[in-house]
Amino acid sequence: MIAVSEILEKQELSRQDIIRLLSITDKGDQELLIKKAYSIKESTIGRKVYLRGLIEFSNYCRKNCYYCGIRSGNNKVARYSLSDDEILQVVEFAQKNQLKGIVLQSGELSSLDFTERITELITKIKNATNPEFRITLSLGEQSLETYQRWFDAGAQRYLLRIETSSEDLYKKIHPADGLHSFKVRLKCLENIQKAGYMTGTGVMIGLPFQTIENLTDDLLFIKERDIDMVGMGPYLEHADTPLYDHKDLLMPLMERFNLSIRMIAVLRIMMPDINIASTTALQSIVPLGRELGLKAGANVMMPNITPLKYRRSYLLYDNKPCIDEEADDCLDCLEKRIKMIGEEIVRNEYGDSKHFINRIQID
Ligand code: SAM
Ligand code: SF4
């Protein structure tokens, strides 16, 4: 078997190399991998962390993904939707705290009213902020026309996780009801790029039925599709979802955590100039999980700035962290923790993906 140190010397990783790196079990080998990824991050991006304020503004969703706590079939969830004024107050909070942008996330809705509402909301946010303030959307699958309208209204970034690049696995974790199609999701990702967005995708790690080969193909997919930003993290079970029935197939939480860390590190080596988020799901397993994500090559964090009273109703998985803290507390403790690991929160840059800037220049 080829040594990890030897693989890390290579300019280009083969599929076999990626499988080998994701399969690491030796602690020393994992440290070597993380060190390599961090040195690449340091030389391309620096010891920097970009923050985006995450606003989970509504949990209404028409979809029924088998893994998600706010799926439409979960009747135990109290549904909510923030008003435009409430969202604008949160935007004001973000600006006061020198955040250079926000992420607007919700369940998936698809209607003319929704398209219209979001278009107006983007315009209101643009009017309340300086023109450079970045708006990222994470509102699921929409038509090309809708993506284009929102982009033209002023949103610059869009996040749509492919969840898995394996169509077979996709079918196992979504209902076959005509609303959940792998091909449609793929097409949506292409349309997001076409509309001009800085494009983000990602996958869940440690799903039941998922193999190391699936995850390897996920990383290759992200590279082939020329993705600018990635958010990927461990799958975490929610007791009121159908996928919970397969919890016996899951690897232990710490294994899921370490595999997620290796996914981040390998991706950083494969794509030195993209933005990679260190996700909240990492923090659910290990209290300093997001900081360890940064040490493995991630460079973005999305502190939750949703008003406290709504947080308990946006539980995608059990034991979600930061649901009892006011947004300021979260930001405060984040700052201290990031300093502790020798990284710096960048307050005077927008933190656009360098990959996007290079991609646009080449086009
Ligand atoms: N509805 C939009 C969509 O699906 O693209 C955006 C919101 S959705 C809650 C955001 C992401 O949450 C999904 O893409 C999925 O990867 C993640 N998610 C949902 N349930 C999860 C779980 N049980 N464990 C980890 N991540 C989960
Ligand atoms: Fe809805 Fe997104 Fe959850 Fe699927 S993952 S049920 S689309 S909120």
XYZ file of C-alpha atoms and ligand atoms in Angstrom:
398
model
C 0.000 0.000 0.000
C 1.343 3.422 -0.994
C 2.366 5.593 1.982
C 0.253 8.665 2.790
C 3.396 10.831 2.834
C 4.130 9.734 -0.728
C 0.592 10.601 -1.931
C 0.854 14.029 -0.347
C 3.934 14.780 -2.502
C 1.917 14.401 -5.717
C 0.771 17.362 -7.833
C -2.519 15.702 -8.847
C -4.477 13.153 -6.778
C -5.875 10.109 -8.602
C -9.189 8.473 -7.621
C -7.174 5.732 -5.876
C -5.160 8.331 -3.952
C -8.340 10.022 -2.734
C -9.806 6.692 -1.617
C -6.585 5.996 0.287
C -6.618 9.421 1.995
C -10.277 9.191 2.969
C -9.664 5.690 4.369
C -6.874 6.770 6.737
C -7.185 5.153 10.164
C -3.758 6.004 11.564
C -3.665 9.169 13.723
C -0.214 10.176 12.471
C -1.328 9.848 8.844
C -4.386 11.973 9.516
C -2.164 14.644 11.082
C 0.080 14.611 7.990
C -2.957 15.096 5.751
C -4.308 17.968 7.856
C -0.886 19.656 7.976
C -0.562 19.490 4.204
C -4.068 20.901 3.644
C -3.449 23.710 6.139
C -0.162 24.680 4.485
C -2.010 24.963 1.153
C -4.697 27.111 2.764
C -2.021 29.320 4.367
C -0.238 29.916 1.073
C -3.371 30.561 -1.039
C -5.790 32.219 1.390
C -3.831 32.885 4.572
C -4.817 32.206 8.170
C -8.108 33.899 7.515
C -11.729 33.230 8.357
C -14.612 34.910 6.558
C -17.918 35.160 8.412
C -21.410 35.176 6.931
C -24.428 35.630 9.184
C -26.869 32.764 8.701
C -30.574 33.698 8.806
C -32.858 30.656 8.837
C -35.870 32.760 7.982
C -38.521 30.075 7.393
C -39.001 26.352 7.948
C -41.933 25.918 5.570
C -40.904 23.302 3.043
C -42.683 21.462 0.246
C -40.090 18.677 0.210
C -39.863 15.537 2.269
C -36.159 14.575 2.285
C -35.793 11.432 4.418
C -32.981 12.896 6.556
C -34.221 16.385 7.396
C -35.969 17.399 10.634
C -38.043 20.149 8.961
C -39.341 17.940 6.123
C -42.978 18.620 5.292
C -44.069 15.253 6.694
C -42.843 16.102 10.203
C -46.013 17.309 11.918
C -44.214 17.952 15.211
C -42.525 21.070 13.815
C -44.063 24.478 14.569
C -43.852 26.287 11.241
C -42.661 29.929 11.102
C -41.656 32.573 8.637
C -39.917 35.836 9.597
C -41.455 39.027 8.232
C -39.360 41.281 5.991
C -39.040 43.737 8.882
C -37.731 41.036 11.203
C -35.190 40.000 8.550
C -34.112 43.621 8.043
C -33.520 43.935 11.792
C -31.232 40.919 11.632
C -29.430 42.464 8.639
C -28.918 45.606 10.728
C -27.458 43.479 13.498
C -25.119 41.856 10.952
C -23.895 45.230 9.748
C -23.388 46.532 13.299
C -21.214 43.504 13.914
C -19.182 44.168 10.766
C -20.389 41.090 8.957
C -19.866 41.612 5.237
C -22.763 39.470 4.167
C -25.617 37.184 5.104
C -26.982 33.815 4.035
C -30.751 33.638 3.634
C -31.795 30.018 4.136
C -35.193 28.332 4.305
C -37.145 25.249 3.429
C -37.995 24.960 -0.232
C -41.020 26.836 -1.556
C -41.837 27.270 -5.194
C -44.518 29.714 -6.288
C -44.821 33.055 -8.037
C -45.593 34.665 -4.674
C -42.410 33.258 -3.147
C -40.296 34.376 -6.132
C -41.825 37.825 -5.860
C -41.385 38.032 -2.093
C -37.701 37.108 -2.263
C -37.082 39.550 -5.142
C -38.570 42.362 -3.064
C -36.693 41.250 0.037
C -33.372 41.332 -1.831
C -34.179 44.850 -3.047
C -35.019 45.964 0.503
C -31.768 44.492 1.842
C -29.806 46.179 -0.959
C -31.420 49.519 -0.078
C -30.595 49.070 3.606
C -26.939 48.152 3.051
C -24.006 49.321 0.964
C -24.020 47.948 -2.601
C -21.147 45.585 -1.844
C -22.919 43.798 1.032
C -23.077 40.147 -0.022
C -26.344 38.196 -0.125
C -26.117 34.440 -0.358
C -29.283 32.451 -1.026
C -29.963 28.870 0.020
C -33.579 28.400 -1.047
C -33.471 25.080 -2.861
C -34.539 24.182 -6.376
C -36.004 26.928 -8.559
C -36.371 27.626 -12.271
C -33.577 29.325 -14.225
C -35.824 32.374 -14.558
C -36.234 32.614 -10.788
C -32.497 32.177 -10.143
C -31.884 34.889 -12.735
C -34.421 37.294 -11.194
C -32.872 36.965 -7.763
C -29.370 37.392 -9.190
C -30.430 40.469 -11.143
C -32.059 41.857 -7.974
C -28.648 41.723 -6.269
C -27.966 38.301 -4.695
C -24.406 37.272 -5.561
C -24.034 33.735 -4.174
C -26.193 30.589 -4.102
C -25.781 27.400 -2.089
C -27.410 24.187 -3.289
C -25.944 21.007 -1.902
C -26.118 18.090 -4.297
C -26.286 15.982 -1.058
C -24.565 13.080 -2.887
C -23.224 12.747 -6.424
C -24.465 9.130 -6.609
C -27.902 8.901 -8.196
C -28.447 5.502 -6.529
C -27.738 6.872 -3.078
C -29.804 9.991 -3.830
C -32.783 7.739 -4.501
C -32.304 5.948 -1.176
C -32.445 9.161 0.855
C -35.321 10.881 -0.959
C -38.891 9.784 -1.669
C -39.828 8.853 -5.244
C -42.793 11.213 -5.374
C -41.883 13.339 -8.393
C -40.598 16.191 -6.225
C -37.164 14.747 -5.467
C -35.145 14.107 -8.610
C -31.365 13.813 -8.819
C -31.400 15.017 -12.428
C -33.420 18.106 -11.523
C -31.048 18.931 -8.655
C -28.087 18.625 -11.033
C -29.808 20.832 -13.593
C -30.531 23.420 -10.894
C -26.849 23.525 -9.947
C -25.976 24.130 -13.600
C -28.604 26.863 -13.844
C -27.226 28.581 -10.743
C -23.830 28.759 -12.450
C -25.460 29.884 -15.682
C -27.292 32.741 -13.925
C -23.895 34.092 -12.830
C -23.780 33.249 -9.117
C -20.742 32.370 -7.088
C -21.875 28.768 -6.794
C -21.792 26.575 -3.721
C -22.603 22.937 -3.274
C -21.801 20.143 -0.856
C -22.694 16.739 0.485
C -23.568 14.977 3.718
C -20.878 12.681 5.076
C -21.546 9.359 6.795
C -25.037 8.718 5.402
C -26.435 5.226 5.719
C -25.584 3.195 2.561
C -22.765 5.646 1.631
C -19.324 4.259 0.737
C -15.837 5.801 0.631
C -16.059 5.455 -3.160
C -19.251 7.578 -3.142
C -17.465 10.282 -1.154
C -14.444 10.120 -3.475
C -16.762 10.672 -6.429
C -18.369 13.572 -4.554
C -14.981 15.323 -4.345
C -14.262 14.609 -8.011
C -17.740 15.925 -8.885
C -17.055 19.194 -7.043
C -13.793 19.626 -8.954
C -15.225 18.677 -12.355
C -18.136 21.090 -11.906
C -15.770 23.970 -11.127
C -17.568 24.791 -7.876
C -16.593 28.018 -6.057
C -17.750 27.318 -2.496
C -18.376 24.124 -0.571
C -20.274 23.344 2.604
C -20.139 19.728 3.623
C -20.474 18.123 7.001
C -21.495 15.007 8.847
C -24.983 13.591 8.410
C -26.650 13.637 11.817
C -29.784 11.706 12.579
C -33.140 13.180 13.566
C -35.494 10.861 15.430
C -38.597 12.058 13.539
C -37.328 11.231 10.062
C -37.537 8.021 7.989
C -33.733 7.699 7.688
C -33.601 7.228 11.473
C -34.797 3.650 10.893
C -31.349 2.933 9.401
C -29.335 4.344 12.297
C -27.824 0.920 12.951
C -25.944 1.256 9.664
C -24.206 4.461 10.762
C -20.558 4.695 11.711
C -19.877 6.028 15.234
C -20.083 9.822 15.572
C -16.340 10.337 16.040
C -15.623 8.359 12.887
C -18.118 10.510 11.007
C -16.387 13.571 12.404
C -12.896 12.438 11.396
C -14.084 11.430 7.943
C -15.615 14.900 7.523
C -12.319 16.495 8.546
C -10.470 14.327 5.981
C -13.012 15.304 3.297
C -12.283 18.994 3.964
C -8.518 18.423 3.930
C -8.519 16.406 0.688
C -10.765 18.944 -1.033
C -8.465 21.806 0.014
C -5.554 19.928 -1.567
C -7.583 19.318 -4.743
C -8.965 22.869 -4.998
C -6.618 25.346 -3.248
C -8.532 28.524 -4.153
C -12.166 27.704 -3.293
C -14.055 28.752 -0.174
C -14.824 25.871 2.188
C -17.209 26.296 5.109
C -16.624 24.702 8.470
C -20.172 23.607 9.226
C -22.299 23.714 12.378
C -22.801 19.949 12.144
C -19.087 19.493 12.996
C -19.679 21.442 16.214
C -22.567 19.154 17.151
C -20.156 16.251 17.496
C -17.108 18.026 18.947
C -17.503 21.398 20.736
C -14.443 22.797 18.919
C -15.365 20.961 15.718
C -15.621 24.011 13.499
C -12.202 25.243 14.630
C -10.758 21.827 13.749
C -12.434 22.224 10.339
C -10.506 25.480 9.880
C -7.268 23.709 10.814
C -8.031 21.118 8.121
C -8.366 23.751 5.386
C -11.807 25.389 5.716
C -11.894 29.216 5.646
C -15.548 30.234 6.118
C -17.907 30.144 9.095
C -21.588 30.952 9.162
C -22.592 32.004 12.695
C -26.319 31.668 13.239
C -27.921 35.107 13.683
C -31.550 33.938 13.467
C -33.632 35.416 16.348
C -33.459 33.021 19.281
C -37.201 32.335 19.499
C -37.190 30.615 16.086
C -34.089 28.481 16.446
C -35.801 25.517 18.099
C -38.050 25.207 15.072
C -35.184 24.810 12.595
C -33.762 21.564 13.886
C -32.432 19.674 10.864
C -30.948 17.047 13.186
C -30.959 16.203 16.896
C -28.624 18.101 19.291
C -28.096 21.084 16.984
C -25.807 23.556 18.818
C -26.274 27.309 19.419
C -30.037 27.139 19.836
C -29.937 28.668 23.318
C -27.555 31.551 22.713
C -28.305 35.047 21.519
C -26.545 35.937 18.292
C -24.087 38.287 20.071
C -22.982 35.523 22.434
C -22.365 33.267 19.482
C -20.294 35.911 17.658
C -18.331 36.768 20.799
C -17.345 33.247 21.631
C -16.543 32.545 17.999
C -14.080 35.428 17.866
C -12.232 34.179 20.961
C -12.125 30.613 19.742
C -10.790 31.573 16.334
C -8.018 33.687 17.879
C -7.148 30.726 20.096
C -6.231 28.610 17.069
C -4.086 31.350 15.518
C -6.576 32.423 12.852
C -8.008 35.862 12.246
C -11.572 36.894 11.406
C -11.339 39.191 8.413
C -13.611 42.219 8.833
C -12.483 44.400 5.929
C -12.828 41.975 3.004
C -15.889 40.418 1.406
C -14.189 37.058 1.185
C -15.302 36.145 -2.327
C -14.123 32.775 -3.535
C -10.781 33.256 -5.329
C -11.808 30.381 -7.550
C -14.834 32.381 -8.705
C -12.722 35.455 -9.428
C -10.267 33.338 -11.466
C -13.152 31.551 -13.246
C -14.820 34.814 -14.260
C -11.534 36.251 -15.541
C -10.929 33.190 -17.719
C -14.503 33.256 -19.114
N -34.107 23.656 1.616
C -32.872 24.033 1.044
C -32.167 22.843 0.433
O -32.472 21.729 0.785
O -31.276 23.092 -0.400
C -31.948 24.730 2.034
C -32.106 24.394 3.473
S -31.632 22.726 3.880
C -32.123 22.613 5.532
C -29.848 22.909 3.986
C -29.049 21.644 4.099
O -29.267 21.025 5.357
C -29.362 20.535 3.125
O -28.792 20.782 1.866
C -28.785 19.313 3.826
O -27.496 18.973 3.329
C -28.651 19.765 5.284
N -29.300 18.795 6.191
C -30.602 18.499 6.264
N -30.814 17.510 7.161
C -29.597 17.166 7.659
C -29.150 16.191 8.604
N -29.998 15.372 9.204
N -27.818 16.121 8.868
C -26.956 16.972 8.272
N -27.316 17.908 7.371
C -28.627 17.993 7.056
Fe -36.753 20.848 2.806
Fe -34.151 21.405 2.380
Fe -34.968 19.910 4.499
Fe -35.124 18.855 2.041
S -33.227 19.478 3.143
S -36.714 18.762 3.622
S -35.631 20.681 0.851
S -35.410 22.037 4.126
